[in-house]
Structures are given as C-alpha cells and as structure tokens.
XYZ file of C-alpha atoms in Angstrom:
528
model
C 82.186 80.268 84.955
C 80.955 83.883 86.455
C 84.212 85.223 84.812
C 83.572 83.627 81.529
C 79.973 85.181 81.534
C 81.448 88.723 82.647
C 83.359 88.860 79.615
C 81.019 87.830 77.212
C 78.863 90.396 78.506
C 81.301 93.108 78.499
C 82.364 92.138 74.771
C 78.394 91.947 73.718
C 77.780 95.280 75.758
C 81.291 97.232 74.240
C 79.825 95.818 70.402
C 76.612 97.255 71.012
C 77.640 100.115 72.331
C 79.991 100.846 69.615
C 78.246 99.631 66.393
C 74.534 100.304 67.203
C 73.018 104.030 66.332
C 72.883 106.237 69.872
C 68.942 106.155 69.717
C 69.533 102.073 70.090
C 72.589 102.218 72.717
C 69.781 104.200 74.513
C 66.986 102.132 74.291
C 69.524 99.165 75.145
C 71.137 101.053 78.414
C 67.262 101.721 79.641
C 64.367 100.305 78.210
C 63.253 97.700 80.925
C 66.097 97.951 82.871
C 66.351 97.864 86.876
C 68.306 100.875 88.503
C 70.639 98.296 89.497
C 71.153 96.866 86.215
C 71.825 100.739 85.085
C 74.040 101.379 87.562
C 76.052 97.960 86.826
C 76.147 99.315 82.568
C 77.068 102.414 83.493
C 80.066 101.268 85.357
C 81.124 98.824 82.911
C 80.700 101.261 79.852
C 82.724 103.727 81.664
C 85.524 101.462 82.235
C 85.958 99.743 79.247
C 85.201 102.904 76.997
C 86.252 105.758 78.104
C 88.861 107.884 76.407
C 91.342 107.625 79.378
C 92.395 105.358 82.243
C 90.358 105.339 84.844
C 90.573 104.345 88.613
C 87.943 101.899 88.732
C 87.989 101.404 92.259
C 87.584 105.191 93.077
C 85.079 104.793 90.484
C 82.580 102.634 92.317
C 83.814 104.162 95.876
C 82.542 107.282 94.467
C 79.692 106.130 93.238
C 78.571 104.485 97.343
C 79.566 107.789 98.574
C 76.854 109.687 96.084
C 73.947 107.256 96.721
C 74.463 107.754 100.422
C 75.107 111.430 99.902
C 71.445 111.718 99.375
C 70.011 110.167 102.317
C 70.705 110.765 106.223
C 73.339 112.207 107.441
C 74.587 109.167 109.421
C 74.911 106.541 106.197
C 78.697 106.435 105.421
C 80.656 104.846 103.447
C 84.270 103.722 104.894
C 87.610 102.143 102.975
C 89.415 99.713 104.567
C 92.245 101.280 106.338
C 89.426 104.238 107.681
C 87.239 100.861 108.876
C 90.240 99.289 111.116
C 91.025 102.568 112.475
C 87.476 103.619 113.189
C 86.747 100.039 115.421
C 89.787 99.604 117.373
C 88.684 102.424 120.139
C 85.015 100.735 120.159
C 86.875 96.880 120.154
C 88.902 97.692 123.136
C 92.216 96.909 121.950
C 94.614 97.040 119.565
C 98.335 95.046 119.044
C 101.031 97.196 119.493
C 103.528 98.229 121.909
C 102.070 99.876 124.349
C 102.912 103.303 124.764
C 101.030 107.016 125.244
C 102.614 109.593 123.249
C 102.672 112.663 121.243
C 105.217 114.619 118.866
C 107.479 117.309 119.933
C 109.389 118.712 117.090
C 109.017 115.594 114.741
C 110.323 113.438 117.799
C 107.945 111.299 119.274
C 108.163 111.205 122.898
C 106.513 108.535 125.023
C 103.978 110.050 127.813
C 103.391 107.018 129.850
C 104.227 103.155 128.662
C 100.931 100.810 129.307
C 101.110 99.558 132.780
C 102.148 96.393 132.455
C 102.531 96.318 128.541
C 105.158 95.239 126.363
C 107.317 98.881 126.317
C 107.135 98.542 130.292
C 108.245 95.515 130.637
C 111.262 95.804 128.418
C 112.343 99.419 130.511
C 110.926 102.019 128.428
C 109.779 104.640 130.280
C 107.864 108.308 130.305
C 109.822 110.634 128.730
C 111.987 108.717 126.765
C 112.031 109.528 122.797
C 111.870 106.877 120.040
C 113.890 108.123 117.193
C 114.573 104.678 115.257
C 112.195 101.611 114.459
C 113.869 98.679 112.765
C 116.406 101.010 112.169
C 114.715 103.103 110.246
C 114.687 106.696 111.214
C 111.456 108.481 112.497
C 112.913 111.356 114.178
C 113.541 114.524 112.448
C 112.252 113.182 108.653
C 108.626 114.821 108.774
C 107.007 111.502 109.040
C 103.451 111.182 109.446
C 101.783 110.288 112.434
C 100.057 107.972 111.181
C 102.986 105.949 109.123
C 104.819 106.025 112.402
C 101.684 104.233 114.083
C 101.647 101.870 111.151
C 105.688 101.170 112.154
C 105.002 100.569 115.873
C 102.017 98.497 115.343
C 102.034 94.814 113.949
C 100.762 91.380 114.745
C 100.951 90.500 118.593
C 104.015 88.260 119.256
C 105.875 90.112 116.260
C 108.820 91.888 117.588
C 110.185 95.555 116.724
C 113.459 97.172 117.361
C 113.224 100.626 118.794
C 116.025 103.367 118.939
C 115.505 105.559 122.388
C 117.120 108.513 123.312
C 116.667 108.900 127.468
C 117.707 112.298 129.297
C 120.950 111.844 131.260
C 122.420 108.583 129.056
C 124.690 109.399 126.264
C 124.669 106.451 124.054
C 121.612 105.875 121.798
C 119.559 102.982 123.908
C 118.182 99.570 121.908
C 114.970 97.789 122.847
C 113.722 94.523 121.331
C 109.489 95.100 122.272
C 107.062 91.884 121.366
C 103.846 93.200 120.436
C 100.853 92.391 122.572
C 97.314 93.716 122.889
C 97.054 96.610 124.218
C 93.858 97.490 126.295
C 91.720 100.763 124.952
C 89.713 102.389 127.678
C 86.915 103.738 127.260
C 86.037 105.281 130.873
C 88.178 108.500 131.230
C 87.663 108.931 134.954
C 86.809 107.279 138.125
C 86.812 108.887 141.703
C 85.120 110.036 145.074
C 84.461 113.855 144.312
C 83.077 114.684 147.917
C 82.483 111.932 150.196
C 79.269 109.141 149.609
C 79.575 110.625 146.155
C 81.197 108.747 143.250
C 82.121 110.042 139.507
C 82.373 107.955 137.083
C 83.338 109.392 133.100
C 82.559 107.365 130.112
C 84.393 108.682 127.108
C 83.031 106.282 124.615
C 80.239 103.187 124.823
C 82.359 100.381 123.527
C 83.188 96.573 123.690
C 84.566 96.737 127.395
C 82.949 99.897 128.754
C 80.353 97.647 130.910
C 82.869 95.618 132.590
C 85.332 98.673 133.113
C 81.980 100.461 134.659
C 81.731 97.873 136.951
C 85.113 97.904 137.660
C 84.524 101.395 139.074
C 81.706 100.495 140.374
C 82.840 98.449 142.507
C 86.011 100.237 143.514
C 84.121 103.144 144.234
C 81.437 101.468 146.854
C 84.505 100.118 148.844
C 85.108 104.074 149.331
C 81.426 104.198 150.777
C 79.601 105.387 147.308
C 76.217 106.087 147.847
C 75.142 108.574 145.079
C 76.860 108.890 141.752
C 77.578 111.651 138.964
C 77.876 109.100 135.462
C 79.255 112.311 133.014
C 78.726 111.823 129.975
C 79.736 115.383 128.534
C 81.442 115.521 124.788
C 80.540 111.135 124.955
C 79.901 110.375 120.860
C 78.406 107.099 121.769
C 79.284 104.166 120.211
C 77.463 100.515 120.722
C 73.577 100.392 121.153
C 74.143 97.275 122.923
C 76.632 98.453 125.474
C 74.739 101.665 126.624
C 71.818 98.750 126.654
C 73.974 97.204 129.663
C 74.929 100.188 131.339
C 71.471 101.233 131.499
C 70.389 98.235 133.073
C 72.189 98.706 136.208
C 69.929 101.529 137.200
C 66.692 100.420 136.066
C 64.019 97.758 137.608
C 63.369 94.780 136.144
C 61.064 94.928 132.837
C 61.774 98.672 132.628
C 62.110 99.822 129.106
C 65.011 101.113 128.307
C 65.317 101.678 124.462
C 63.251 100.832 121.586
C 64.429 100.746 117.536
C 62.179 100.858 114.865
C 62.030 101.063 111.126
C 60.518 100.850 107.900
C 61.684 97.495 107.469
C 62.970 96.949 110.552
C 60.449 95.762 112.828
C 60.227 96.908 116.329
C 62.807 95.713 118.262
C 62.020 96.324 122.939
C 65.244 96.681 125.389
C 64.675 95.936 128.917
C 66.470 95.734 132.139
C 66.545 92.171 134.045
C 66.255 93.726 137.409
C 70.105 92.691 138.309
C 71.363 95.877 138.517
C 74.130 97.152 141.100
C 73.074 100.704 140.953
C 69.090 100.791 141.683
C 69.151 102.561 144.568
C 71.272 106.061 145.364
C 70.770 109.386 143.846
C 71.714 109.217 140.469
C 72.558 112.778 138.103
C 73.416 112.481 134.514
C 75.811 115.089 132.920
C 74.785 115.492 129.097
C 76.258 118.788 126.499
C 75.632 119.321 123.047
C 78.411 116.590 122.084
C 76.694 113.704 123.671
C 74.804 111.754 121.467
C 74.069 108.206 120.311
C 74.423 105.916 122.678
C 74.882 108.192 125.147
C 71.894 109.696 124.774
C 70.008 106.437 125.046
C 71.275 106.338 128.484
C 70.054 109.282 129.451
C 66.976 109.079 127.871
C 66.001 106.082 129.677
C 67.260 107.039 133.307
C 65.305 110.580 132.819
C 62.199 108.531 131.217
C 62.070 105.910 133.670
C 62.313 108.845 136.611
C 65.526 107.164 137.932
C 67.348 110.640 137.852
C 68.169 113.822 137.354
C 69.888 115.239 133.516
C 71.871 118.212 133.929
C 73.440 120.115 131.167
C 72.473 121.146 128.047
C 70.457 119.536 125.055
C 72.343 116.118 123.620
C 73.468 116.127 120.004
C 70.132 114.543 118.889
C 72.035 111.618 116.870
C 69.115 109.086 116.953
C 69.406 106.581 113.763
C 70.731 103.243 114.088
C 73.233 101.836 111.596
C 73.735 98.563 110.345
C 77.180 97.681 109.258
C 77.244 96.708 105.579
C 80.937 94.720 105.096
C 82.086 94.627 101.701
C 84.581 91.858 99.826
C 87.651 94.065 100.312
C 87.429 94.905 103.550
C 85.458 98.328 103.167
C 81.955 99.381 104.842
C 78.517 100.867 104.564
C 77.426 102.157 107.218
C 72.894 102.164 106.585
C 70.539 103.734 108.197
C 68.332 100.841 109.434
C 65.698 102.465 112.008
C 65.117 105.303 115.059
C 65.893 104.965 118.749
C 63.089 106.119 121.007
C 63.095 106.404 124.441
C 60.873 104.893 126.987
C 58.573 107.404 126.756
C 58.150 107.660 122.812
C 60.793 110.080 122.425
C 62.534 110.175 119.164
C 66.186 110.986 119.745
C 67.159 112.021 116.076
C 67.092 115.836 115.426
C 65.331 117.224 112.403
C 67.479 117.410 109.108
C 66.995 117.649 105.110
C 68.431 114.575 102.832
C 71.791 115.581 101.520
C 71.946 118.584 103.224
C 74.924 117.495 105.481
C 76.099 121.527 105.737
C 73.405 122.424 107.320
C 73.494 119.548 109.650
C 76.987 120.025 110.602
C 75.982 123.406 111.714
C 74.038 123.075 114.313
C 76.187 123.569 117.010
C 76.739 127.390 115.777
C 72.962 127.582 115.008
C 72.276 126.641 118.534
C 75.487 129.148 119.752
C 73.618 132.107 117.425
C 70.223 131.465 118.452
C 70.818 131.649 122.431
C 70.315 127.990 123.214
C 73.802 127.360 124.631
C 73.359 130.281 127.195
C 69.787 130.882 128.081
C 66.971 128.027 128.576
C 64.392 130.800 127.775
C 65.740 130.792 123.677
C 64.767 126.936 123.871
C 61.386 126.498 122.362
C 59.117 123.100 121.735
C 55.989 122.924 120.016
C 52.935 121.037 122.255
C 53.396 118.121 119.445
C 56.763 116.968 121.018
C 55.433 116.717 124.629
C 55.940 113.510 126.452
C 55.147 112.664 129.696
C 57.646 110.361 132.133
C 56.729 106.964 132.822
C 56.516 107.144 136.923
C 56.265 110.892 137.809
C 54.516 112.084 134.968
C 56.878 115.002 133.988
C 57.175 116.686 131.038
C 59.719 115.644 128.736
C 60.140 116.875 124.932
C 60.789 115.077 121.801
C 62.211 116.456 118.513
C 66.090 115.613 119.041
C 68.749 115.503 121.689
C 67.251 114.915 125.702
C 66.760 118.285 126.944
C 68.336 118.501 130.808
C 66.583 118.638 133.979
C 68.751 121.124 134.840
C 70.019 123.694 132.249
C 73.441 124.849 132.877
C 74.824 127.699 130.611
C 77.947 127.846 128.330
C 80.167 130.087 130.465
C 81.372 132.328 127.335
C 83.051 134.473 129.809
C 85.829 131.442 130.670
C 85.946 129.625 126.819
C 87.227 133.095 125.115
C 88.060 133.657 121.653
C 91.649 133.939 122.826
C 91.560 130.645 124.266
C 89.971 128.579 121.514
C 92.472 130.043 119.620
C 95.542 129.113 121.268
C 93.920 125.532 121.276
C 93.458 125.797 118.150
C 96.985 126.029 117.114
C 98.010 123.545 119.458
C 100.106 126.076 121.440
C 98.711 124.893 125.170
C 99.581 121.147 124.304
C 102.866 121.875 122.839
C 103.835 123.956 126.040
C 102.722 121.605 128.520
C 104.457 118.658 126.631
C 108.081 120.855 126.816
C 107.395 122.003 130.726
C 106.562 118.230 131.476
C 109.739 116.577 129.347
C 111.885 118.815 131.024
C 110.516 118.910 135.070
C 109.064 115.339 134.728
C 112.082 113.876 137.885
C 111.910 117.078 139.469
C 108.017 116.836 139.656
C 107.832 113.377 140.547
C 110.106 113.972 143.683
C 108.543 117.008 144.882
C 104.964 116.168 144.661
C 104.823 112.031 145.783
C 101.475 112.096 145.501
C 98.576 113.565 143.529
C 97.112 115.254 146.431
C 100.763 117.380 147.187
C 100.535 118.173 143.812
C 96.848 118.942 143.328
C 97.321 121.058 146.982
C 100.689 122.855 146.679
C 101.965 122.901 142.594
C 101.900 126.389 141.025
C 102.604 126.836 137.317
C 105.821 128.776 136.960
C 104.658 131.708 134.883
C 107.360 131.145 132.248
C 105.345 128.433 130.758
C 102.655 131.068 130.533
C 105.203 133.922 128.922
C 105.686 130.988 126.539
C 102.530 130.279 125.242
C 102.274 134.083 124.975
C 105.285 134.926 123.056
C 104.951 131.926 120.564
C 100.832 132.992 119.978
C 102.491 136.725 119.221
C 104.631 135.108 116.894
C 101.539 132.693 115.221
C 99.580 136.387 114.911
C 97.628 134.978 117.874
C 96.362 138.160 120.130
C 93.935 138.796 122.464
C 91.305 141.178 121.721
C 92.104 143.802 124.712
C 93.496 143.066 127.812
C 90.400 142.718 129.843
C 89.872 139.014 127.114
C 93.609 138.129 128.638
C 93.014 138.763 132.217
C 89.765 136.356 131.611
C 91.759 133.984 129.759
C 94.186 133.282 132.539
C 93.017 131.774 135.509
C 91.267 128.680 133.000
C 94.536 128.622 131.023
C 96.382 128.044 134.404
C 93.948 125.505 135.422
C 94.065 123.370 132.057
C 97.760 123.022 132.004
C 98.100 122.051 135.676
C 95.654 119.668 134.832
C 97.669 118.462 132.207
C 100.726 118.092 133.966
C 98.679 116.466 136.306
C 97.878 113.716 133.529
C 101.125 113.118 132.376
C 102.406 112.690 135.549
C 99.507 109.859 137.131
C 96.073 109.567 134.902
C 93.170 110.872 132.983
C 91.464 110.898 136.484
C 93.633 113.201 138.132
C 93.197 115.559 135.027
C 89.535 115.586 135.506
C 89.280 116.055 139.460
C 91.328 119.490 138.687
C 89.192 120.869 135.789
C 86.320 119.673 137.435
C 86.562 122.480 139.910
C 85.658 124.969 137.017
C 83.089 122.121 134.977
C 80.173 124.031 136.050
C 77.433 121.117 135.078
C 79.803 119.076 137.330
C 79.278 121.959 140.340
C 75.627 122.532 139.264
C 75.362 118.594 140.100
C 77.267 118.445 143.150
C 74.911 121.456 144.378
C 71.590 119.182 143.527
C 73.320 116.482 145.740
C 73.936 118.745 148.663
C-alpha cells in the first residue's frame, strides 16, 4: 500500500513539476511545507528528473553527511561496512582465525597465532607466511589489507583453507582453520613496575575492559599490589558505561562519578555502589593530549572525588555523548545527545565553532605552537572555569580536557623531526618485522625469558645501518648530525621493545619504553 502511494506521489509530483509554470513548481516545493517535507521533494525531484543517472544512495548519504557537517564535531555519519569495522574493537571480539600479523613485501606474515585460537590449534605458528586462502593467491598480487581481512574472516564454525610457507620446510604447507571468536583486548599492559606498585594500561574502554581490569587486578594483588599507575596515555575512550564501572572500583559508595545532560536529554547521575576492589592504595592517573572520552571521565572523577593524583598533560577535551542512530541498511548516525560533566561541574568538551571541523582537528598543533605541550606557564584559565574538588577543596578548571596534577613536558629533545619521520614512512616497523622473521629461533633460544632478554639483548647495529640507508634512499635525512646522535638512543629503545613484543606481549613492550615514558617516571617519583 506505502509503495502504491509512493508512486502516485512521485507521478503527481514529476506532472507538476513538469507542466506547471516555475513561479507554481515554487510555490508547490515551499509554500507551507516542513523542512522535512523539502528535503523528502528535493530528493525525489532530483532522482526522477535530473538530466543524468544518479547514485541515489550516495545521494541521501551525502545529504546525512551535510546536515551533520554543520553541527558538532562528534555527529557522524557511518556506512555499513565503516559501522562493523568501527564496533568490533569496542565489542570485544570478532570471528576469524586468530592470528596477529602484518605485511612484509605483499606477504602477510603471522606475528603471534591467538593463544589458544583456531590457527594455534591447527599448528600455525609465528613467523609463518600465508600466501594462499581457498586457493586463491594473496601473496605477491598487491591485495589490500583489508580484502585479505575480508578472506580470513567469516562466520564462526565456517572453515578456510590456508596456503603457508614456514622457514626450513620446502613444500608449500595446507591448513584447514574453523573460524571461532576471537577475543579483542582492550588492556595493553599489566605488570609490577617496582615492587607494591602495579601498572595497569587500558588502550580502549570497551565491552570487556572491566572484567579484563579485574583480571589484572587481581593478578597483580597476588604479587603484593598496594598502589597502582592506571595509564591511560593516547586512550580514545570508547563506552560511557564501561569507564562508569571502572570508576567505581576506586570511589565510595554514592560518590558521583559522571553526570550527562542535554537539551532534551534530561539529567542523567552515575554513582559508585561502594563495592569497589581498589578504594584504598595510592592511586596516579596518566592522561596526554590523546586521552579523551571515556577516558577522561575516569579521570575526571578520581581527580574530582580527591581519590588521586593526574599526571600528564591536558586530555583531548572530547566531552559530548552520542547516541547511536541505526538505519534500515545497516548504516549509522552517530548524534550528539548531551555533555559529560564531572563531579565537580566540570564540562569535559573543549570549545569549538559548528562546522568548523579544521580548526578542531588542529588543536593538537595549536596547543604544540602556543607552548602548552612544553611549559605549564603557556596554560591559561579564566576565573569563570574554576572548580573546586569535592573533599579537599582544590582547584580544578573547566573549559575542556582535565588539566594534570602534575604537568609533565613533551620531551621534544627525544620525539625529533627525524624520528617522526622515519615513523612516518613506516621504515622502523618494516625493519623490526625483517630482524624479527629472520632471528625469531635464534632469539627464542638465547633469551628463555623476558628478563634475559630485557637484561642482556643488544640491537645489532645493522638493523640500525638499515633503517638508515633505506630513509637515504626515501629522501629521509636528518637535519645535522647533532638531530641523529639524539635520535638514536630512543630509536634503539623502540625497536628492542618491539622485538620484545613479537617475541612474548604488548606488556613486555611497554615495561621497556616505559623506562624513557617520562609521565610514567614522573609517577613512579610521586610514589617514592
């Protein structure tokens, strides 16, 4: 019946439009009309009259994308494929067949198989390369990383045929792998960094982070954990909820944690039950310029609430709360809903200008230009912003981001232009990926153990003669050679730590470059 009435309107609306003088089609398109009765003639005119084919779907698409255009920078607008890929690191998991890995030379070679997931449990192990999938050939044909994703992945209990090539066996190797879910984590590191202290880092506040926070928790206090660095450097946020419960374990009961509010959405209170495993011990909270959301809730409420100390540098300031919008075809809006505030009145959101998304994007080089990355004293607030703590009475400021208790500078002396560079063009990665597909037995039997290797491993300075002849050949220079002799010593460091990863965990990687993480020092000194 709705069909029927669609095309009677379309063939009443294409007559009008095309008989009636333009002063009428005017008069009809407008006069009386709502804007969403506009928008819905305007879309139908356009694809039923136009002079050429149009793509009616873009059409519309484009159309969401300019209406939210014009409002905050956080309403988006996402297709289908973008949605799927956008929750599966917030969902924590995915179906697929297990397996870390990353491309060398259009060969993808596998960096560590799940423990206990499908690839493992078939024989597939680190450093083998999968060149064929259902016999079709992904090695060597300049396929996307992404369509070779799309190959590996399927429904769990589906099964895939994989082509590996393994160091030391002739013949090409054939795996049958059923696809399972595979875990996402969402906590990057968990370990005793001097003894009563525990570290936990939380890449990302999704569906499991709570119960994988507990998890190393719990593991830590059997160590003897008494205080605890949480990091949350470079931590995007993710689920309001989530940072809700992590939150909670610090806090007493009825303490306010996080409060939304909106226009039309009313005021909604989050408070902690009391039932927390972590309300007594020092606490510090690490916080940059790329934590936000989430995240920054967190923070907000342990520095609020006077449960402990920030150090760091100012948060992100992302402080708008999104309702998901799901459309028919599997496509999202992302809307603006309402603020967060802290406990004590803070709004998180930093300042910016509707539809003005340039200059929004740009605040990280703002705050770089105008000092505040490297001096506190280039950090101003006006008396407006000024909150005060909710036990010790502190001053706290509002006006985006939480400001640290403790400001630590951005070491531009280590980061150099050199170095960002080489990053950059993936040069460090690529190295590290050859030196550890080529050592990876040798390694393993020399250093047993993470602490041989973090205590005795050197980097052969051919990987470094590497890196430097390939950057010469990429038009990749140092400046002078005093910006190379400063480069070294972290560009040492960050591929140790890297071979350091691919040989055990994310954890091991971040107990070496925590040695030169200065807000991690600046905390440990604060504990001491």
């Amino acid at each position: 019946m709705n069909n029927n009435r669609t095309k009677v309107f379309v063939f009443l609306l294409f007559y009008l439009l095309t008989f009636l003088p333009l002063r009428a089609q005017f008069r009809i398109n407008l006069g009386g009309s709502s804007p969403l009765r506009k928008l819905q003639i305007a879309e139908m005119a356009i694809n039923n009259l136009y002079v050429d084919t149009v793509n009616e779907e873009k059409l519309v698409e484009d159309a969401i994308k300019g209406m939210l255009k014009e409002l905050d920078p956080h309403s988006t607008y996402a297709n289908a494929k973008e949605v799927k890929a956008m929750n599966e690191p917030l969902q924590g998991n995915f179906d697929g067949i297990g397996v870390q890995f990353n491309m060398v030379e259009d060969t993808l070679l596998v960096i560590q198989p799940t423990t206990n997931g499908p690839s493992e449990k078939v024989g597939i192990v680190a450093g083998d390369r999968i060149v064929t999938v259902n016999d079709t050939a992904i090695a060597g044909v300049k396929m996307s990383k992404e369509e070779i994703m799309k190959r590996l992945r399927g429904p769990r209990g589906t099964k895939v045929k994989l082509g590996i090539v393994r160091r030391s066996v002739k013949e090409m190797l054939y795996f049958t792998v059923k696809r399972d879910k595979i875990p996402v984590k969402s906590i990057d590191a968990v370990y005793m960094i001097r003894p009563q202290v525990g570290y936990i880092r939380i890449g990302s506040f999704g569906a499991t982070t709570h119960k994988e926070f507990m998890e190393g928790v719990e593991k830590l206090k059997a160590q003897g954990m008494h205080d605890l660095i949480l990091d949350l450097q470079d931590n995007g946020g993710g689920y309001l909820q989530t940072a809700v419960q992590i939150a909670n374990e610090f806090l007493q009961r009825n303490d306010l944690i996080v409060y939304t509010d909106g226009l039309r959405a009313k005021r909604t209170e989050y408070k902690a039950d009391g039932n927390g495993k972590l309300l007594s011990g020092k606490v510090i909270v690490l916080v940059n310029e790329l934590t936000a959301s989430a995240a920054e809730i967190v923070s907000g409420a342990i520095q609020d609430q006077d449960r402990g100390t920030i150090v760091g540098r100012r948060s992100f300031g992302k402080g708008l709360v999104q309702r998901p919008v799901d459309l028919p075809d599997g496509s999202m809006i992302r809307l603006t809903i309402a603020h967060y505030y802290t406990p004590a009145g803070r709004c998180i959101q930093k300042p910016y200008k509707k539809g003005d998304l340039k200059e929004y994007e740009m605040d990280f080089e703002n705050r770089l230009k105008h000092g505040e990355l490297t001096n506190r004293d280039s950090i101003h607030f006006v008396d407006s912003l000024k909150c005060l703590t909710l036990r010790k009475q502190r001053t706290v400021y509002g006006g985006g981001g939480i400001m640290p208790d403790e400001f630590v500078p951005l070491d531009t002396m280590q980061y150099t232009r050199f170095h960002r560079q080489l990053a950059a063009k993936s040069l460090i990665v690529n190295a590290n990926l050859k030196y550890i597909d080529n050592q990876r037995k040798l390694l393993k039997k020399q250093y047993p153990t993470f602490e041989s290797f973090r205590d005795h491993f050197e980097l052969p300075q051919s990987v470094i003669d590497g890196i430097l002849e390939q950057a010469e050949k990429e038009k990749v220079k140092p400046k002078d050679d005093e910006e190379l002799q400063r480069t070294l010593p972290y560009l040492r460091l960050q591929l140790k730590s890297l071979v350091a990863r691919d040989l055990w965990d994310m954890s091991e990687y971040f107990q070496l470059m925590n040695a030169k993480n200065d807000i991690v020092q600046r905390a440990l000194q604060l504990l001491n």
